[in-house]
Short mmCIF file of C-alpha atoms in Angstrom, two decimals:
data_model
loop_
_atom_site.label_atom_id
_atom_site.label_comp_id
_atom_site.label_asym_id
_atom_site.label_seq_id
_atom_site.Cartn_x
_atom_site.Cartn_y
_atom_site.Cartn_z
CA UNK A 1 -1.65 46.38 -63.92
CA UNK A 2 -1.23 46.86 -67.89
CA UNK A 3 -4.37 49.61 -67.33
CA UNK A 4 -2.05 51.29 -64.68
CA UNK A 5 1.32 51.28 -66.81
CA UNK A 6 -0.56 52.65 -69.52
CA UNK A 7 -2.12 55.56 -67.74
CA UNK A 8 1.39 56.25 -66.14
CA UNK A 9 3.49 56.00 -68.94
CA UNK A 10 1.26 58.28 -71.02
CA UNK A 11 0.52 61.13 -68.01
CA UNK A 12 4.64 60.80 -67.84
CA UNK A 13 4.55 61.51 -71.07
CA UNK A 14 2.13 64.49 -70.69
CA UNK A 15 3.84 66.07 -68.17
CA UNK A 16 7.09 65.99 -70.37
CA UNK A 17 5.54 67.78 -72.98
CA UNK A 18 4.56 70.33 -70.58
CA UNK A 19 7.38 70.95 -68.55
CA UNK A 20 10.37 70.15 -70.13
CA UNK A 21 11.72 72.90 -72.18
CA UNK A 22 12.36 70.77 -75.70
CA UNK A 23 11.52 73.83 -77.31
CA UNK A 24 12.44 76.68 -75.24
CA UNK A 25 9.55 79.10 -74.22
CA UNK A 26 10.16 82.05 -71.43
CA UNK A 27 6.54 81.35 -70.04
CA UNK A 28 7.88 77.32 -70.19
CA UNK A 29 10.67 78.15 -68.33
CA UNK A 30 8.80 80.32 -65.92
CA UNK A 31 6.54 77.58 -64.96
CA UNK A 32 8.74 75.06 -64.43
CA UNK A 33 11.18 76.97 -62.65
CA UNK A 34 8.31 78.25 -60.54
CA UNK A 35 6.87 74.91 -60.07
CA UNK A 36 9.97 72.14 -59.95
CA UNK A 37 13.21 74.42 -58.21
CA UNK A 38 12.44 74.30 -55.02
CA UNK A 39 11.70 70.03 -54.85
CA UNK A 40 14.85 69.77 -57.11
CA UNK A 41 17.46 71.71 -55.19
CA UNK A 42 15.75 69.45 -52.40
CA UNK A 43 16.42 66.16 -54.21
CA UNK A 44 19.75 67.27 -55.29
CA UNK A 45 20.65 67.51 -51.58
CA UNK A 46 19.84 64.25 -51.31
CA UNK A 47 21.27 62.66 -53.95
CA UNK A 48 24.36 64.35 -54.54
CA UNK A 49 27.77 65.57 -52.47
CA UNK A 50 27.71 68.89 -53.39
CA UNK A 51 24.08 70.83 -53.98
CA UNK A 52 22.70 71.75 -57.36
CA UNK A 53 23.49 75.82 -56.93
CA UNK A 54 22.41 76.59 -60.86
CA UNK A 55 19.24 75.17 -61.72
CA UNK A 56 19.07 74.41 -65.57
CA UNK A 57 16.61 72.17 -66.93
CA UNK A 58 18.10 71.77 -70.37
CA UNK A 59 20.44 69.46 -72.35
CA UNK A 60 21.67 66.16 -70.11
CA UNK A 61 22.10 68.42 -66.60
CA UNK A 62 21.26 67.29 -63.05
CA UNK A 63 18.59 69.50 -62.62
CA UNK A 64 16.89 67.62 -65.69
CA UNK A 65 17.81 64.22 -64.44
CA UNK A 66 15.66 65.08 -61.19
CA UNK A 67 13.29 66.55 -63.02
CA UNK A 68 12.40 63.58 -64.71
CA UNK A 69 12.46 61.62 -61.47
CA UNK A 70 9.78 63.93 -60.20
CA UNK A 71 7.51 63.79 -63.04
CA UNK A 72 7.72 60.13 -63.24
CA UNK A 73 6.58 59.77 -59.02
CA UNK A 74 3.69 62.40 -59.79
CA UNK A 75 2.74 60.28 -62.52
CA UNK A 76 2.46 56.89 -60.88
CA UNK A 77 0.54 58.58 -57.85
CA UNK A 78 -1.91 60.41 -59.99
CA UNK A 79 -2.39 57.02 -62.19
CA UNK A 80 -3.52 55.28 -59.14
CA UNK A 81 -6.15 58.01 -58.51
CA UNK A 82 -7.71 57.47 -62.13
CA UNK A 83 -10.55 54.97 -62.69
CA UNK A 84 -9.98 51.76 -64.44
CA UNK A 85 -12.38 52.50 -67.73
CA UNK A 86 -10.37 55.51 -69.22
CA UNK A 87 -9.88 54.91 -72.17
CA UNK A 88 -10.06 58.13 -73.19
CA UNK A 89 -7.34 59.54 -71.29
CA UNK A 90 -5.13 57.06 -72.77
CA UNK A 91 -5.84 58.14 -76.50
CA UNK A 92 -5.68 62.01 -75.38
CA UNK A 93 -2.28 60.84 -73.59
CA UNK A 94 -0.72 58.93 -76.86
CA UNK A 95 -2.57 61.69 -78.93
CA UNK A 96 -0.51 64.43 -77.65
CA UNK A 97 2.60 63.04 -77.33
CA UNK A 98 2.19 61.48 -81.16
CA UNK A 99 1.37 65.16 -82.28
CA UNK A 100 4.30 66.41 -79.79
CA UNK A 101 6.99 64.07 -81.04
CA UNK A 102 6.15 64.93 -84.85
CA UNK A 103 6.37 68.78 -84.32
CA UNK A 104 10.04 69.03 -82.05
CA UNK A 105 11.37 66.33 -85.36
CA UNK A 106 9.72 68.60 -87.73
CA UNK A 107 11.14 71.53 -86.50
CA UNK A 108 14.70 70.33 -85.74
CA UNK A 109 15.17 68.47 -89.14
CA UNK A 110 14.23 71.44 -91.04
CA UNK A 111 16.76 72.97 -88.75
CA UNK A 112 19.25 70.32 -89.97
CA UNK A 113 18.39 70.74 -93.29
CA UNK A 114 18.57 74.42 -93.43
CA UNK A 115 21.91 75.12 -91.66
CA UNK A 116 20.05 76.73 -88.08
CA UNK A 117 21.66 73.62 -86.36
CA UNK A 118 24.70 72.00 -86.11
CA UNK A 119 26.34 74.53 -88.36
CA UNK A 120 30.17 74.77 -89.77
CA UNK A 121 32.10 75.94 -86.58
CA UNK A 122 32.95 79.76 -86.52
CA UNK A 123 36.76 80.81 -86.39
CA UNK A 124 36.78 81.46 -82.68
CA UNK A 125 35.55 77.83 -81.89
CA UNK A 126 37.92 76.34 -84.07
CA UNK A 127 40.79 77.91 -82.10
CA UNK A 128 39.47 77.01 -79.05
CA UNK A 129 41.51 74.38 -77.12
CA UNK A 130 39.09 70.87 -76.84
CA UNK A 131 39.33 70.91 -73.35
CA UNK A 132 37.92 74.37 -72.94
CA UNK A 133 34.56 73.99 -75.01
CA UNK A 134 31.48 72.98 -73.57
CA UNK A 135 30.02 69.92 -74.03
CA UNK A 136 27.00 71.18 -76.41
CA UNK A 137 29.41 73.40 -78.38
CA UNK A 138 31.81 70.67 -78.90
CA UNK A 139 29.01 68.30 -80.49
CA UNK A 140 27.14 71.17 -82.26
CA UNK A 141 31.16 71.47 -83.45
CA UNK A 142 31.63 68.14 -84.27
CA UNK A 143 28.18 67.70 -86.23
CA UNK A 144 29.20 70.72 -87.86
CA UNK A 145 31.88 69.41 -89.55
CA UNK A 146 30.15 67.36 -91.82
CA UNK A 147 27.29 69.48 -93.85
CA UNK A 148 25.80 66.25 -95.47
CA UNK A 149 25.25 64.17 -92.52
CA UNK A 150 23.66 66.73 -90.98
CA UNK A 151 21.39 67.13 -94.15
CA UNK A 152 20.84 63.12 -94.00
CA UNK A 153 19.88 63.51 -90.64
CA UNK A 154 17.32 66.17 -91.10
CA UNK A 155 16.10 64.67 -93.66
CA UNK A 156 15.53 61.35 -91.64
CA UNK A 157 13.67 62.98 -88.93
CA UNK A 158 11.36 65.28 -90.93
CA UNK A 159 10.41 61.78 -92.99
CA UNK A 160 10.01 60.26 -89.53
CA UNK A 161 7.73 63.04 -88.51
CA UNK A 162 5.75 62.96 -91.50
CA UNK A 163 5.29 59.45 -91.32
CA UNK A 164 3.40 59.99 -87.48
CA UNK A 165 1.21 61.70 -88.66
CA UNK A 166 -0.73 58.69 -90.67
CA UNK A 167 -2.01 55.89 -88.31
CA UNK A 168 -0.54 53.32 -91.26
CA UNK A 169 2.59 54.73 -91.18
CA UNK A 170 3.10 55.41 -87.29
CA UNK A 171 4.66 52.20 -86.55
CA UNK A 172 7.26 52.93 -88.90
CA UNK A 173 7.66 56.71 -88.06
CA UNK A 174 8.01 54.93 -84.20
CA UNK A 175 10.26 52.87 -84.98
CA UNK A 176 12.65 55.25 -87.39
CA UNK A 177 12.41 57.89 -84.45
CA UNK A 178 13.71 54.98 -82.36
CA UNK A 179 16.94 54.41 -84.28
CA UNK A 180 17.80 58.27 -84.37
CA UNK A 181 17.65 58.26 -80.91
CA UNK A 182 19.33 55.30 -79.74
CA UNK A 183 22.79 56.95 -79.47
CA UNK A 184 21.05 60.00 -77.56
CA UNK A 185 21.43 58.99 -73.81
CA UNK A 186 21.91 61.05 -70.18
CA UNK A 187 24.89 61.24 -68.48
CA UNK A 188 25.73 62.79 -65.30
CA UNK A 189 29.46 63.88 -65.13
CA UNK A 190 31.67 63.00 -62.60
CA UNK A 191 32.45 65.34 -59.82
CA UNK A 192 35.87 66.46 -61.02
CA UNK A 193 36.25 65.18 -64.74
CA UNK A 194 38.11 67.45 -66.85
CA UNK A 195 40.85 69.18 -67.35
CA UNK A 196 42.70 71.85 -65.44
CA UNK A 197 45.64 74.34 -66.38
CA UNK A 198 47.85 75.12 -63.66
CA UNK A 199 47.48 79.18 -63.24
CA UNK A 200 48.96 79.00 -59.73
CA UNK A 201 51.49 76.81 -57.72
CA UNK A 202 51.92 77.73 -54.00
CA UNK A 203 55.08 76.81 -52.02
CA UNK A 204 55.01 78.31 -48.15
CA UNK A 205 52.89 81.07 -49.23
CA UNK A 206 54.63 81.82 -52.26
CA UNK A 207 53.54 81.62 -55.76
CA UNK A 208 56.59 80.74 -57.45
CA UNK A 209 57.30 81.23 -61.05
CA UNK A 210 55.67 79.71 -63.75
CA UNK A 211 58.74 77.94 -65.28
CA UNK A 212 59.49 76.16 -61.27
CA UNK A 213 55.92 75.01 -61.73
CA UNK A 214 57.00 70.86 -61.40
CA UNK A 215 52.97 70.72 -63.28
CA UNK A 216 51.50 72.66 -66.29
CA UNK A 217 48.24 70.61 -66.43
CA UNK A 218 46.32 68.27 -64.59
CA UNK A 219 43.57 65.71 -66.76
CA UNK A 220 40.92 63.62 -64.52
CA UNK A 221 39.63 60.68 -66.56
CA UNK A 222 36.17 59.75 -65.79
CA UNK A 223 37.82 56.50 -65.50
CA UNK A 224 39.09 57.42 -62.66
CA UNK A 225 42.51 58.34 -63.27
CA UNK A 226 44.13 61.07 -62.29
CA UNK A 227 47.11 62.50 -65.22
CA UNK A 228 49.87 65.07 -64.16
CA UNK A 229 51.53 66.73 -66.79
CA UNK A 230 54.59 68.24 -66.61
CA UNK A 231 56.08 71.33 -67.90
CA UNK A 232 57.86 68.62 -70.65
CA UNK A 233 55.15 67.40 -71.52
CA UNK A 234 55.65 64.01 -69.70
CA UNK A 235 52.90 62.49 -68.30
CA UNK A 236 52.60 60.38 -65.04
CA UNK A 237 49.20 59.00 -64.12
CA UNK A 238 47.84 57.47 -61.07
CA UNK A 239 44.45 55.39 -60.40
CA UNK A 240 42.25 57.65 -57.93
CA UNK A 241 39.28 56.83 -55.95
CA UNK A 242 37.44 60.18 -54.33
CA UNK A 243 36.02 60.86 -51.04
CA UNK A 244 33.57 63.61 -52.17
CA UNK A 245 32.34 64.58 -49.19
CA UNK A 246 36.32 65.02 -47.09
CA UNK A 247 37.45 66.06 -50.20
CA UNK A 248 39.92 64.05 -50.31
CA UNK A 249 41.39 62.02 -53.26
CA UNK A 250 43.27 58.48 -52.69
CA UNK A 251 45.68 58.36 -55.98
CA UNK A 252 47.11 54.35 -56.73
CA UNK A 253 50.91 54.01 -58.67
CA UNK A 254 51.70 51.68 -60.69
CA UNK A 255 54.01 50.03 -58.02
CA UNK A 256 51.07 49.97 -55.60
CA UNK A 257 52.12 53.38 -53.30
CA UNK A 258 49.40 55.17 -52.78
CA UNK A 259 49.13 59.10 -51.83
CA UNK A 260 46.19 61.07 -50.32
CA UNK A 261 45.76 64.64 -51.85
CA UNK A 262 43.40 66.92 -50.10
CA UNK A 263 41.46 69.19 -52.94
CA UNK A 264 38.94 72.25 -52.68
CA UNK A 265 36.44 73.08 -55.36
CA UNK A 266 35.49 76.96 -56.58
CA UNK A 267 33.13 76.42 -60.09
CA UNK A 268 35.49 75.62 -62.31
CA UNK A 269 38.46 75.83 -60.44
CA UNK A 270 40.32 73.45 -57.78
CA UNK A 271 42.55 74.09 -55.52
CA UNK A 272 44.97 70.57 -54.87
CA UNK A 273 47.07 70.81 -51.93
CA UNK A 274 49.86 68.35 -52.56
CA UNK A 275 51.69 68.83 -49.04
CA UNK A 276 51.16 65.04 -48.45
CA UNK A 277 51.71 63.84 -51.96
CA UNK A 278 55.47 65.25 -52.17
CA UNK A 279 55.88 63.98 -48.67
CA UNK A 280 55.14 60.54 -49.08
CA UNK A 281 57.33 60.69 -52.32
CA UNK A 282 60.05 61.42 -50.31
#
C-alpha cells in the first residue's frame, strides 16, 4: 500500500507539473485545454447547478478544482498498472517535482523582490470601488501596499528554493516552502456572493426613476445573508437559504417571517423579482 501511495502521489505530482499552467505557456495552455475541456465541462455538469461555460484553469477557479480531481483519478489508476519494484520512477517522480518546486519559487521571489509582482496599485485601481475588483487584483492590491513584505517574502522563497536544491538542506527548504504556503488554500465561491448595484427597478413594466428606487444596493454574504440597502443608506438584512436549481431564494427576518424571492442570473448580473417579497410584507 505505502509502494502504491508513493507512486500515486508522485505521478499526481507529475502530471501537475505538466498540465497545470503555474507558469503560463501558450503551448501549456493548448494542451491542456485540448486534453482536459471536454471531461471538465462534463464533471462540472455533474457537480455543479449551473455548467462551467468559461473554462479557465488558473488561480482558485472551478475549472482548476476539477482539474485536479481528474489528475488525481488518472493517477491512482495508472499507479495500479505500475510494477511493485520501481524505484526508479519514484526518484524521477520526487526528482522533478523537487527541481519544479525550486524553479516556480525562484522565479516568483525574484518577482517579489524586483517589483514584477504584487506591485504599488496604479491610480485607476485605487479608485476602484472594493466591491468591483476582482479577486486577484484586489490581493495583488493589497500585497501591494506594503513594498517590504513583499521583499521579505521574496526573499523567503528564493532562500527556500535555494535550499532544495542541496539534499542536506531539502528538509528545511520543504518545510520553509510549507509555512509560505499554509495560508494559500482553494475556494470555490458561492453561487451568488457579491455585491450588486441596482441599475434597474421594474414596477408593472415600468422602470421607474432612480430616486423611487426603495433599493440602491444589494450585498450577499457568503454567510448566507442576504443585505438590502436603501437609498439612505439603511441596511436591513435577512438569513437566506438558496434553491439553485428553481432559482429561488428563501430569505429568514429577524422575527422569524420568511419571504421567497424568485431570481434569474445573466454573468454578472441578476435579475430579483420581488413580487412576492412586497406581498407578503403587506
Amino acid at each position: 500500500m505505502k509502494q502504491y501511495l508513493n507512486k500515486a502521489f508522485g505521478l499526481f505530482f507529475v502530471l501537475c507539473v505538466v498540465f497545470i499552467p503555474f507558469v503560463y505557456t501558450s503551448l501549456q495552455l493548448q494542451v491542456t485545454g485540448f486534453v482536459f475541456k471536454a471531461p471538465v465541462q462534463f464533471l462540472g455538469g455533474l457537480f455543479y447547478s449551473r455548467p462551467i461555460t468559461l473554462i479557465d484553469f488558473s488561480s482558485d477557479t472551478r475549472s482548476l478544482l476539477l482539474l485536479l480531481i481528474l489528475l488525481a483519478v488518472t493517477a491512482g489508476i495508472t499507479a495500479i498498472f505500475i510494477k511493485r519494484k520501481q524505484p526508479g520512477i519514484i526518484w524521477a517522480c520526487k526528482t522533478i517535482v523537487l527541481y519544479f518546486l525550486a524553479y516556480v519559487f525562484l522565479k516568483y521571489g525574484f518577482d517579489k523582490v524586483f517589483g514584477l509582482q504584487f506591485y504599488t496599485p496604479a491610480p485607476n485601481i485605487l479608485y476602484t470601488p472594493f466591491g468591483n475588483l476582482d479577486k486577484d487584483i484586489l490581493f495583488w492590491s493589497t500585497m501591494g501596499t506594503s513594498p517590504a513584505y513583499s521583499i521579505f517574502t521574496g526573499m523567503v522563497e528564493v532562500v527556500a528554493a535555494l535550499l532544495l536544491l542541496s539534499r542536506r538542506t531539502r528538509t528545511v527548504g520543504l518545510m520553509l516552502i510549507e509555512v509560505l504556503t499554509s495560508g494559500l488554500y482553494m475556494r470555490t465561491p458561492a453561487e451568488l456572493t457579491g455585491a450588486y448595484k441596482v441599475e434597474q427597478y421594474t414596477v408593472n413594466g415600468i422602470i421607474t426613476d432612480s430616486c423611487q428606487r426603495p433599493v440602491k444596493r444589494i450585498f450577499i454574504h457568503p454567510k448566507q445573508y442576504f443585505i438590502l440597502q436603501s437609498p439612505q443608506d439603511t441596511m436591513t438584512d435577512f438569513h437566506f437559504t438558496a434553491d439553485y436549481k428553481k432559482q429561488q431564494l428563501t430569505l429568514t427576518g429577524y422575527d422569524g417571517t420568511r419571504h421567497k424571492i424568485d431570481y434569474e442570473k445573466h454573468g454578472d448580473t441578476l435579475v430579483f423579482n420581488f413580487l412576492k417579497f412586497w406581498l407578503d410584507s403587506l
